[in-house]
Coordinates of C-alpha atoms in Angstrom, one line a residue:
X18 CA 33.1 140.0 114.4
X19 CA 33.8 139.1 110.8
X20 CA 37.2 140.1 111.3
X21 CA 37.8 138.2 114.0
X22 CA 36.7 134.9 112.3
X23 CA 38.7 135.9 109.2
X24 CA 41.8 136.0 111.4
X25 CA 40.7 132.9 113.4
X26 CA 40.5 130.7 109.9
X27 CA 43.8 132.6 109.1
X28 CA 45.3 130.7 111.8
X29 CA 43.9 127.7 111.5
X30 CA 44.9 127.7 107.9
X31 CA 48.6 128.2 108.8
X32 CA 48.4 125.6 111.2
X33 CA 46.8 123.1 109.0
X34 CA 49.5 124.1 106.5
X35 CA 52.4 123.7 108.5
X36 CA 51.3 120.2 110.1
X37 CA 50.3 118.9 106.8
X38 CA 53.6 119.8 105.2
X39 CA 55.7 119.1 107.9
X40 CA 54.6 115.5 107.8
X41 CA 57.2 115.0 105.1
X42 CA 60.2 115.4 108.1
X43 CA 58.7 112.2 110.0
X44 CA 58.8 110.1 106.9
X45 CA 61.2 107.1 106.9
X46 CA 63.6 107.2 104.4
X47 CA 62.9 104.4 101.7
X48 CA 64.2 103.6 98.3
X49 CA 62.3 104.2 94.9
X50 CA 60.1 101.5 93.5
X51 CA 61.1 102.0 90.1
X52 CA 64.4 100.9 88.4
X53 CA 67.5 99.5 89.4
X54 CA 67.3 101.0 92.7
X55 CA 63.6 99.4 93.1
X56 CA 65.1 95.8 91.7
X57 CA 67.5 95.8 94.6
X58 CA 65.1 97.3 97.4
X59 CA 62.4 94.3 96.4
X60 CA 65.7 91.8 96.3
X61 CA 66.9 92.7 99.5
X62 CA 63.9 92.1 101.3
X63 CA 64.4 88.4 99.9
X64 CA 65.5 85.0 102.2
X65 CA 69.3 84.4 102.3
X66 CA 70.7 81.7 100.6
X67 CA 73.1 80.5 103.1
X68 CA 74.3 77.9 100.1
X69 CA 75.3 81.0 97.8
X70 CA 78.7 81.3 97.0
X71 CA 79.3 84.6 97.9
X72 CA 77.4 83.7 101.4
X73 CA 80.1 80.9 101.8
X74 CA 82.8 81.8 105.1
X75 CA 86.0 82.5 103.8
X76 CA 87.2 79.2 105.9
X77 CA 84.7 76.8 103.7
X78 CA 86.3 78.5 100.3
X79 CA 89.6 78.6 101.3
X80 CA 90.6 75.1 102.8
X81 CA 94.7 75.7 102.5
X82 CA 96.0 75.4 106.3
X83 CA 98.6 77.8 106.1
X84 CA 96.7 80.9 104.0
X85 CA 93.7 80.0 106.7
X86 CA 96.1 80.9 109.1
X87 CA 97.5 84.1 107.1
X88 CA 93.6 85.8 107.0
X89 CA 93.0 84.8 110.5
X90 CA 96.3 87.3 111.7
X91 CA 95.4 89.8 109.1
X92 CA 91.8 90.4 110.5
X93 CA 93.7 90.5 113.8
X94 CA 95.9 92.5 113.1
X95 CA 95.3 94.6 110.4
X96 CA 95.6 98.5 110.9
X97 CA 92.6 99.2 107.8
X98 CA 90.9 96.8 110.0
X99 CA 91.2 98.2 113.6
X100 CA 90.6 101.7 112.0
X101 CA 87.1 100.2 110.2
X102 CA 86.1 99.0 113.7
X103 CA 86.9 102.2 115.4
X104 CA 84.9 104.2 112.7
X105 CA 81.9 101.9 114.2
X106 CA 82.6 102.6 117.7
X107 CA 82.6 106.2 117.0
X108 CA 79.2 105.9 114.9
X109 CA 77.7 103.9 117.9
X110 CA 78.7 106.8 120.0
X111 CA 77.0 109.1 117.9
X112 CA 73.6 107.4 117.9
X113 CA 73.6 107.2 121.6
X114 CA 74.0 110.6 122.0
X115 CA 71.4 111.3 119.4
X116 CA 69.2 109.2 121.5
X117 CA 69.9 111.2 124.6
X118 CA 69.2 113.9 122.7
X119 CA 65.5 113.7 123.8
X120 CA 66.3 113.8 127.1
X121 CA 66.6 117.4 129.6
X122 CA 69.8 118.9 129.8
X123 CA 70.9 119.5 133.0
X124 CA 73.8 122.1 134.3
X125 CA 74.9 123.6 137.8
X126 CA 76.6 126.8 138.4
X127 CA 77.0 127.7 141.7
X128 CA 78.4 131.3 142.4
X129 CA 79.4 133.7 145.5
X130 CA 80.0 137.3 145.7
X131 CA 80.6 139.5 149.1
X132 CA 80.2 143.7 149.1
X133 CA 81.3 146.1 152.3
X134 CA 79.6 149.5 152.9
X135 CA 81.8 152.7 153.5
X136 CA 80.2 153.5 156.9
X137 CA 80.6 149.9 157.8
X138 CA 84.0 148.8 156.7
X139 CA 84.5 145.8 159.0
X140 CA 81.1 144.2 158.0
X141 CA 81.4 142.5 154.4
X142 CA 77.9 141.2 152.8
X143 CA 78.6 137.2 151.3
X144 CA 76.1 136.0 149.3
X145 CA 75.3 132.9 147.2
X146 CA 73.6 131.3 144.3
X147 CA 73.6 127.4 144.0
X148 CA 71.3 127.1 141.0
X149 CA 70.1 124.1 138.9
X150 CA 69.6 124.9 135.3
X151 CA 66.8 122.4 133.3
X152 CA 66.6 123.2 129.3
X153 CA 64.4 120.7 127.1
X154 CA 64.0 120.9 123.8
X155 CA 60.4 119.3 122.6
X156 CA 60.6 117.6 118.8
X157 CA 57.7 119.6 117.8
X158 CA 58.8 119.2 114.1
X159 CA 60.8 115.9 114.0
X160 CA 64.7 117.3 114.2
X161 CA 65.7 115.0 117.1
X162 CA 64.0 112.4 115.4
X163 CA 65.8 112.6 111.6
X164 CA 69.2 113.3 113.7
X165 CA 68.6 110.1 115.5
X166 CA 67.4 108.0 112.2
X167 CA 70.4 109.4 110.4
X168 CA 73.0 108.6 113.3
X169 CA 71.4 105.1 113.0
X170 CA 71.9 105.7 108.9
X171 CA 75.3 106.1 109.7
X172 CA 76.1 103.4 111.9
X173 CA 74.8 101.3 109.8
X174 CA 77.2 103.0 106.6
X175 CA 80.3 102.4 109.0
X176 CA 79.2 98.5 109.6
X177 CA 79.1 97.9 106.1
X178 CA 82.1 99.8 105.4
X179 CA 83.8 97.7 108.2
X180 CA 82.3 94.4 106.4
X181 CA 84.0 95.8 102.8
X182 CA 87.5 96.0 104.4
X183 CA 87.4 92.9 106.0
X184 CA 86.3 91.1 102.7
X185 CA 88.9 93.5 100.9
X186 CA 92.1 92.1 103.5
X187 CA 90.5 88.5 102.9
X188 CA 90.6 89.1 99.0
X189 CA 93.9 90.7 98.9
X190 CA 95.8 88.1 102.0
X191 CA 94.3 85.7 99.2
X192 CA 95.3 87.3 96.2
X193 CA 98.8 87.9 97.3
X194 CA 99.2 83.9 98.9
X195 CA 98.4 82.6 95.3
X196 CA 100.7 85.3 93.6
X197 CA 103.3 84.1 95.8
X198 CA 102.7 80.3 95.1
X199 CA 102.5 80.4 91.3
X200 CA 105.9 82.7 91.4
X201 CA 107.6 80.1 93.5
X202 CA 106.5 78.0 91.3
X203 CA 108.0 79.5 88.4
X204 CA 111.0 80.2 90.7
X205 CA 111.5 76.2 91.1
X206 CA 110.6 75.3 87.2
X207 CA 113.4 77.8 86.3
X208 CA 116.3 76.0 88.8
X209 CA 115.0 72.3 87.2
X210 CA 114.9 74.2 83.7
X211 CA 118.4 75.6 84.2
X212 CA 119.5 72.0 85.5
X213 CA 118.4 70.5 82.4
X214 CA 119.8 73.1 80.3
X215 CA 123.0 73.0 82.1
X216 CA 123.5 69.3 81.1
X217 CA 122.2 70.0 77.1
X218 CA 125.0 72.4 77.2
X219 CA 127.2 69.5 78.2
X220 CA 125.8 67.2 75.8
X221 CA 126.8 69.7 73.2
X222 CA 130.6 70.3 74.1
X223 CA 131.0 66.1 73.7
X224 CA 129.2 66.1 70.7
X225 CA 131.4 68.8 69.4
X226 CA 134.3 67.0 70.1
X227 CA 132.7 63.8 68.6
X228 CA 132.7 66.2 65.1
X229 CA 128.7 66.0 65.3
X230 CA 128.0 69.9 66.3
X231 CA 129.8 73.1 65.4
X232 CA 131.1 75.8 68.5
X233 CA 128.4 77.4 66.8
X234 CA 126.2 74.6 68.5
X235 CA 127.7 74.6 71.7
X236 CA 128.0 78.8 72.0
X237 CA 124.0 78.6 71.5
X238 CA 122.7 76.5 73.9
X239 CA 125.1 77.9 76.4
X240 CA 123.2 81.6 75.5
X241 CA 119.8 79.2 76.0
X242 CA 121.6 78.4 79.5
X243 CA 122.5 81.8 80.2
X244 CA 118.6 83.3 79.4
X245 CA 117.5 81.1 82.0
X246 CA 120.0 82.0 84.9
X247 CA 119.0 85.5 83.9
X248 CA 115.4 84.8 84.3
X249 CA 116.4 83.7 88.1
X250 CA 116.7 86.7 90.0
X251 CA 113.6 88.5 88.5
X252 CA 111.6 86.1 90.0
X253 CA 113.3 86.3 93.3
X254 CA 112.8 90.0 93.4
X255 CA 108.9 89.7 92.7
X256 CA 108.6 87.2 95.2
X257 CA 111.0 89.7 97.7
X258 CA 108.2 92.3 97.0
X259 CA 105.1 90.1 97.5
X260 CA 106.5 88.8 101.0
X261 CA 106.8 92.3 101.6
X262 CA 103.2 93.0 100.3
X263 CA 101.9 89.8 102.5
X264 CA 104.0 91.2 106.0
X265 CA 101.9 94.5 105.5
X266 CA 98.3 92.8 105.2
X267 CA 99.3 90.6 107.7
X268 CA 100.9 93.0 110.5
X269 CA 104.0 91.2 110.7
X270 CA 107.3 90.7 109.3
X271 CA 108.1 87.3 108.3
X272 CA 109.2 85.3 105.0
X273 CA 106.2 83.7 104.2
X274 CA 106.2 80.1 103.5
X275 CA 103.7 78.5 100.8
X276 CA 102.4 75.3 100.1
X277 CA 103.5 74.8 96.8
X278 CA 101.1 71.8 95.9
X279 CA 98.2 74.0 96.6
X280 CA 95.7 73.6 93.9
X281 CA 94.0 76.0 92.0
X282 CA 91.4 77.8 93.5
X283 CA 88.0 77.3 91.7
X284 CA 84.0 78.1 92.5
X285 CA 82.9 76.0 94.5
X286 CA 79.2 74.4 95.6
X287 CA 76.6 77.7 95.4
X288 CA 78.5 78.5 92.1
X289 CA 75.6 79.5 89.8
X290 CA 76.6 81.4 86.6
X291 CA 73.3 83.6 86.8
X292 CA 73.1 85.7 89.3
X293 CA 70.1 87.2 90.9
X294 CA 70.1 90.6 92.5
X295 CA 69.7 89.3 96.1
X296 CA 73.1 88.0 95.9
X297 CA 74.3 92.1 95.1
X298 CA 72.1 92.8 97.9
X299 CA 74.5 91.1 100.2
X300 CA 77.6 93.3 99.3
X301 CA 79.1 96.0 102.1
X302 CA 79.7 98.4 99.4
X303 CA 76.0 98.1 98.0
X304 CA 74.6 98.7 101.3
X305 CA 76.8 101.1 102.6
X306 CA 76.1 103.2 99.6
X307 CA 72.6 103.2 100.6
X308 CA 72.7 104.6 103.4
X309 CA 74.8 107.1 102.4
X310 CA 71.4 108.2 101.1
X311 CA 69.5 107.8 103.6
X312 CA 71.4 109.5 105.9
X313 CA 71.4 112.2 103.0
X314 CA 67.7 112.2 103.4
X315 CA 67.5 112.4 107.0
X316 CA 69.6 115.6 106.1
X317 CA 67.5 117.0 104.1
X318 CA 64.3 116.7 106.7
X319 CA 66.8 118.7 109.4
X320 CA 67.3 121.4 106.3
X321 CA 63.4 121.0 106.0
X322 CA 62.8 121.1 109.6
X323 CA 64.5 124.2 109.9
X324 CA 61.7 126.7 108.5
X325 CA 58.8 125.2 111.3
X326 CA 59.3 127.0 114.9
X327 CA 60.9 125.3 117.8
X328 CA 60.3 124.9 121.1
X329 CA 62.1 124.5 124.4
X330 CA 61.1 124.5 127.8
X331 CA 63.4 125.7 130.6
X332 CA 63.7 125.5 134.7
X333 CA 65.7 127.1 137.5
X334 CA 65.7 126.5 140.3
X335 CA 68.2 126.5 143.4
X336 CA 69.1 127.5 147.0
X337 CA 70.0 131.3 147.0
X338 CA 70.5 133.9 150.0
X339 CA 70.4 136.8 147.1
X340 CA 66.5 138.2 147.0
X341 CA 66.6 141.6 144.7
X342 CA 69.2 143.9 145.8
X343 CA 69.3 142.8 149.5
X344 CA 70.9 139.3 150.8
X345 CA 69.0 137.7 153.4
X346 CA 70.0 134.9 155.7
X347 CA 69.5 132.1 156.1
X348 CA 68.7 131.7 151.9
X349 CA 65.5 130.4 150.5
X350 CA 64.4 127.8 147.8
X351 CA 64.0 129.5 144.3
X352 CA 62.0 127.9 141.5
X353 CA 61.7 129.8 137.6
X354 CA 59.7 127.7 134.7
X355 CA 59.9 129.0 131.3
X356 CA 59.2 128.6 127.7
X357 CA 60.4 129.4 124.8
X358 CA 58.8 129.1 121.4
X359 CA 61.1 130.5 118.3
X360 CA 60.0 130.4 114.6
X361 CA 61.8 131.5 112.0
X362 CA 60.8 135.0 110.1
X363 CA 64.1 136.2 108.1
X364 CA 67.0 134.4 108.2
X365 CA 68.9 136.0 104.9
X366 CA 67.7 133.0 102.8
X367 CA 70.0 130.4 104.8
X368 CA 67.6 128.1 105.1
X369 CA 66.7 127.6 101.9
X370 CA 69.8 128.0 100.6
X371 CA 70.4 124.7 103.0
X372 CA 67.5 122.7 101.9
X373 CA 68.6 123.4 98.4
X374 CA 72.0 121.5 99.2
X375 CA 71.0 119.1 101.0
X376 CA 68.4 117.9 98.1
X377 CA 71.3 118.5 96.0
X378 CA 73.5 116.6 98.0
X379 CA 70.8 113.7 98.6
X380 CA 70.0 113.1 94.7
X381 CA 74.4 112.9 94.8
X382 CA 74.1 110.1 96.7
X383 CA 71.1 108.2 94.9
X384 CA 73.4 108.7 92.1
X385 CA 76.5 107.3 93.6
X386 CA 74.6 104.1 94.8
X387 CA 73.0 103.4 91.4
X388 CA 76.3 103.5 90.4
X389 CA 77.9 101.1 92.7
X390 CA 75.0 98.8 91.9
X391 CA 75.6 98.7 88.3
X392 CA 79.2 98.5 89.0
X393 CA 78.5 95.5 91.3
X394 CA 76.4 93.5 88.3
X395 CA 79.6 94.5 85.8
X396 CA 82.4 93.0 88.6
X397 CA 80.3 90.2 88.8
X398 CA 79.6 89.5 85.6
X399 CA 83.5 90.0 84.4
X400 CA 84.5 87.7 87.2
X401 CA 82.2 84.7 86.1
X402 CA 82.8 85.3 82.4
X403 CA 86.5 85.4 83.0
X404 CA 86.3 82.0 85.2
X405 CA 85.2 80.7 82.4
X406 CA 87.5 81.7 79.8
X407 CA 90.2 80.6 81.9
X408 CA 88.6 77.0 82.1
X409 CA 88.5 76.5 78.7
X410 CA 92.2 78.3 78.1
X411 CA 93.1 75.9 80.8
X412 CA 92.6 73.0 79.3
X413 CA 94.4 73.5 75.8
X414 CA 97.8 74.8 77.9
X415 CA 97.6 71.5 79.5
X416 CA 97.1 69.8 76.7
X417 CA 100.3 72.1 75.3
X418 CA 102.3 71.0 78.1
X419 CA 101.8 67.8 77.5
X420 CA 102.3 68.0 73.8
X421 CA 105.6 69.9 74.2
X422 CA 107.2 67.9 77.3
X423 CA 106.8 64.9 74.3
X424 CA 108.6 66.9 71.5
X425 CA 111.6 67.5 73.9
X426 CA 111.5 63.9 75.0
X427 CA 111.4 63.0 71.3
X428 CA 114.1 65.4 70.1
X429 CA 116.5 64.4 72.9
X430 CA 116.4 60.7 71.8
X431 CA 116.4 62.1 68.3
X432 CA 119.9 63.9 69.2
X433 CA 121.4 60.9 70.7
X434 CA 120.9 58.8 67.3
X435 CA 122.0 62.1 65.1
X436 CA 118.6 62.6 63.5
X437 CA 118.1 66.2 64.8
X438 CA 119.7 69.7 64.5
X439 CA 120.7 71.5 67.9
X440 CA 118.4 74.2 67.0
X441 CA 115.3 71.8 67.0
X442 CA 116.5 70.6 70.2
X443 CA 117.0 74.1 71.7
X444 CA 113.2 75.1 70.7
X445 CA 111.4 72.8 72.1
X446 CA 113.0 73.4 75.2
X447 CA 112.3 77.1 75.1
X448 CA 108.5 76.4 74.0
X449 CA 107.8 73.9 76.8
X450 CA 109.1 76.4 79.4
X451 CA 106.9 79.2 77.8
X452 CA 104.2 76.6 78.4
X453 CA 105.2 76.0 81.7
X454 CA 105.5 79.8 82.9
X455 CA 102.2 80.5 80.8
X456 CA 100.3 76.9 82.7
X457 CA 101.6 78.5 86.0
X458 CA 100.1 82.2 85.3
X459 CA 96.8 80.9 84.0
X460 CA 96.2 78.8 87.2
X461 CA 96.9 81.7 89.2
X462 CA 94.4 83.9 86.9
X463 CA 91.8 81.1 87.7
X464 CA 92.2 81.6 91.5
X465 CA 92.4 85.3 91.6
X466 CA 89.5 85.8 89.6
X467 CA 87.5 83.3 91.7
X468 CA 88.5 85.5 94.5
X469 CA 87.5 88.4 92.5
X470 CA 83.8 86.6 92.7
X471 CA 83.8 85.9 96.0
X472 CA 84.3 89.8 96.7
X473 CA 81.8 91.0 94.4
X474 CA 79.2 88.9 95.7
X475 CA 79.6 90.1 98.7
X476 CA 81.8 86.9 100.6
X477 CA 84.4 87.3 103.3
X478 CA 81.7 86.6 106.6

């Protein structure tokens, strides 16, 4: 009798074990409450700030007609685009069949056979099976449920990854339109530049003959003339490759026209130079990276899942005219119920060398999105501290410019009235174009890098 009961709280022990610890595999995955991963999972949880700047459409932040018009066909037509959107449709498929997952499986197999006897060769024997096969598998142990959550896990991974390219396209169809204004830009200063030059050179030659310059005057500011021609077809080639560059974001072959007078792209309303970790919260990468753990957790409860038994109930049942050995006719309704209850003894150490991976691979991907967080804050932060750089640098090239454009003006009238050397006259024409080119570049800086922003918080809705 003692026995008995010994072996009776045995059980009961086991059973108490295994339900206790096999709570852990219906758990919903959620992120630590400590550090930077704990920051953003009490951030995220936060109310959107539809004002933000990074929550801005791209059609409020970029207002130019004609780059409007160049995003608009490259989210149409995009192939990293289509192939982000099919990644979705395929994840969407997966859920649903991890959904159906709970359901019975059903499968048919009909089958015939006939036989003749030696002493009765004319007479052959048919018979028939039409049976109905009914196999389900009951989640004792939660492994339909963590495939399901981590198909979900997963869709919700390729959304966001969809959501990054689509802001990444925006970015670069941007990035590329203002690297293709400021070079035409530079491509038009250098044909006035070479126009003006052109005439200094002939300025020269008459003042040479007047006996006021040398050849040695003349011979240099036709080299000065020269540099700039040489300058021409450079730029033509970058802006060759850039239209290039633009025809593959875009889908479509085409020399891209510019507005030329399109002014340099700055923050705009929402612009706040500290940023608060809800706004991170908003960026694809951010949250595709955490569900990359998730679904690593959801993993690891299938490895975990794995060492509790399983169970499976199974039906056939069918119209058959076979009964034993003989074959009787007309047939006969058959019905067979059956379960099937399998727990795991010995299986060579594979499943925990399985659980062992999968925590391994699990902590891989907490690491990799703490990583993409702290990367996020550091884009961010380079962006706006860059912005603002270029604003101040900004503002003394302009004021260059405008000191330079005065010193040619100055020494032009000087060289008229004989007052000035050639060599003065040729150096503050190369300075003002260095200012010039260097005035183009660091507008363009200014706009990429306030596309740069826009990305990294997350913009491109």
């Amino acid at each position: 009798m003692k026995l008995r009961n010994y072996i009776k709280l045995a059980i009961m022990a086991v059973v108490i074990t295994t339900a206790v610890s096999s709570c852990q595999t219906y758990k919903k995955f959620d992120l630590p409450k400590e550090g930077i991963a704990g920051e953003y999972a009490a951030a995220k949880d936060e109310a959107v700030d539809s004002a933000a700047f990074g929550n801005l459409s791209w059609q409020e932040l970029f207002t130019d007609p004609q780059l409007r018009e160049l995003i608009a066909k490259a989210l149409e037509n995009n192939t990293d685009v289509k192939n982000a959107k099919l990644n979705v449709d395929a994840a969407q498929a997966r859920l649903l069949g991890a959904k159906l997952s709970y359901l019975p499986s059903l499968a048919i197999t009909p089958s015939g056979n006939t036989s003749a006897y030696e002493k009765i060769p004319s007479k052959w024997n048919w018979g028939y099976s039409i049976p109905l096969a009914v196999s389900w598998e009951i989640d004792i142990f939660g492994r339909l449920t963590n495939a399901k959550r981590s198909a979900k896990a997963a869709l919700m991974q390729s959304e966001a990854y969809q959501q990054a390219v689509r802001s990444q396209i925006i970015g670069a169809v941007a990035n590329t339109y203002y690297a293709l204004v400021s070079l035409k830009r530079q491509h038009a200063l250098y044909l006035e530049t070479a126009d003006k030059w052109a005439q200094s050179v002939e300025v020269m030659r008459q003042m040479k003959e007047a006996g006021r310059y040398t050849e040695v005057a003349v011979v240099q500011s036709e080299a000065n003339y020269s540099s700039i021609l040489a300058s021409i077809p450079d730029v033509e080639l970058q802006i060759l490759e850039l239209n290039n560059t633009m025809s593959l974001l875009v889908g479509e072959k085409a020399d891209w026209n510019v507005n030329l007078n399109a002014a340099t792209l700055m923050p705009c309303a929402g612009y706040d130079k500290s940023i608060p970790m809800s706004y991170l919260a908003a960026r694809p990468d951010v949250r595709a990276a955490e569900q990359s753990v998730a679904t690593a957790y959801y993993a690891t409860n299938i490895a975990r899942s794995a060492f509790y038994p399983s169970l499976s109930i199974s039906s056939n049942g069918g119209f058959t005219n076979i009964l034993g050995n003989t074959i009787s006719n007309p047939g006969s309704w058959f019905v067979q119920l059956a379960g099937n209850l399998v727990a795991p003894l010995f299986a060579r150490g594979q499943n925990i060398q399985n659980l062992k991976v999968a925590k391994a691979q699990q902590q891989q991907a907490m690491n990799n999105f703490e990583y993409t967080l702290m990367s996020a804050c550091n884009e961010v932060e380079h962006a706006m501290v860059t912005i603002d750089q270029l604003s101040k640098k900004r503002v003394f090239v302009a004021n260059q410019v405008y000191s330079l454009s005065k010193a040619v003006e100055y020494n032009e009238d000087l060289q008229r009235l004989a007052n000035t050397t050639y060599l003065e006259v040729l150096t503050a024409q190369q300075s003002l174009l260095q200012a010039q080119i260097k005035q183009i570049g660091t507008d363009l800086s200014i706009s990429q890098a306030t596309i740069n922003l826009y990305q990294s918080l997350g913009g491109g809705r």
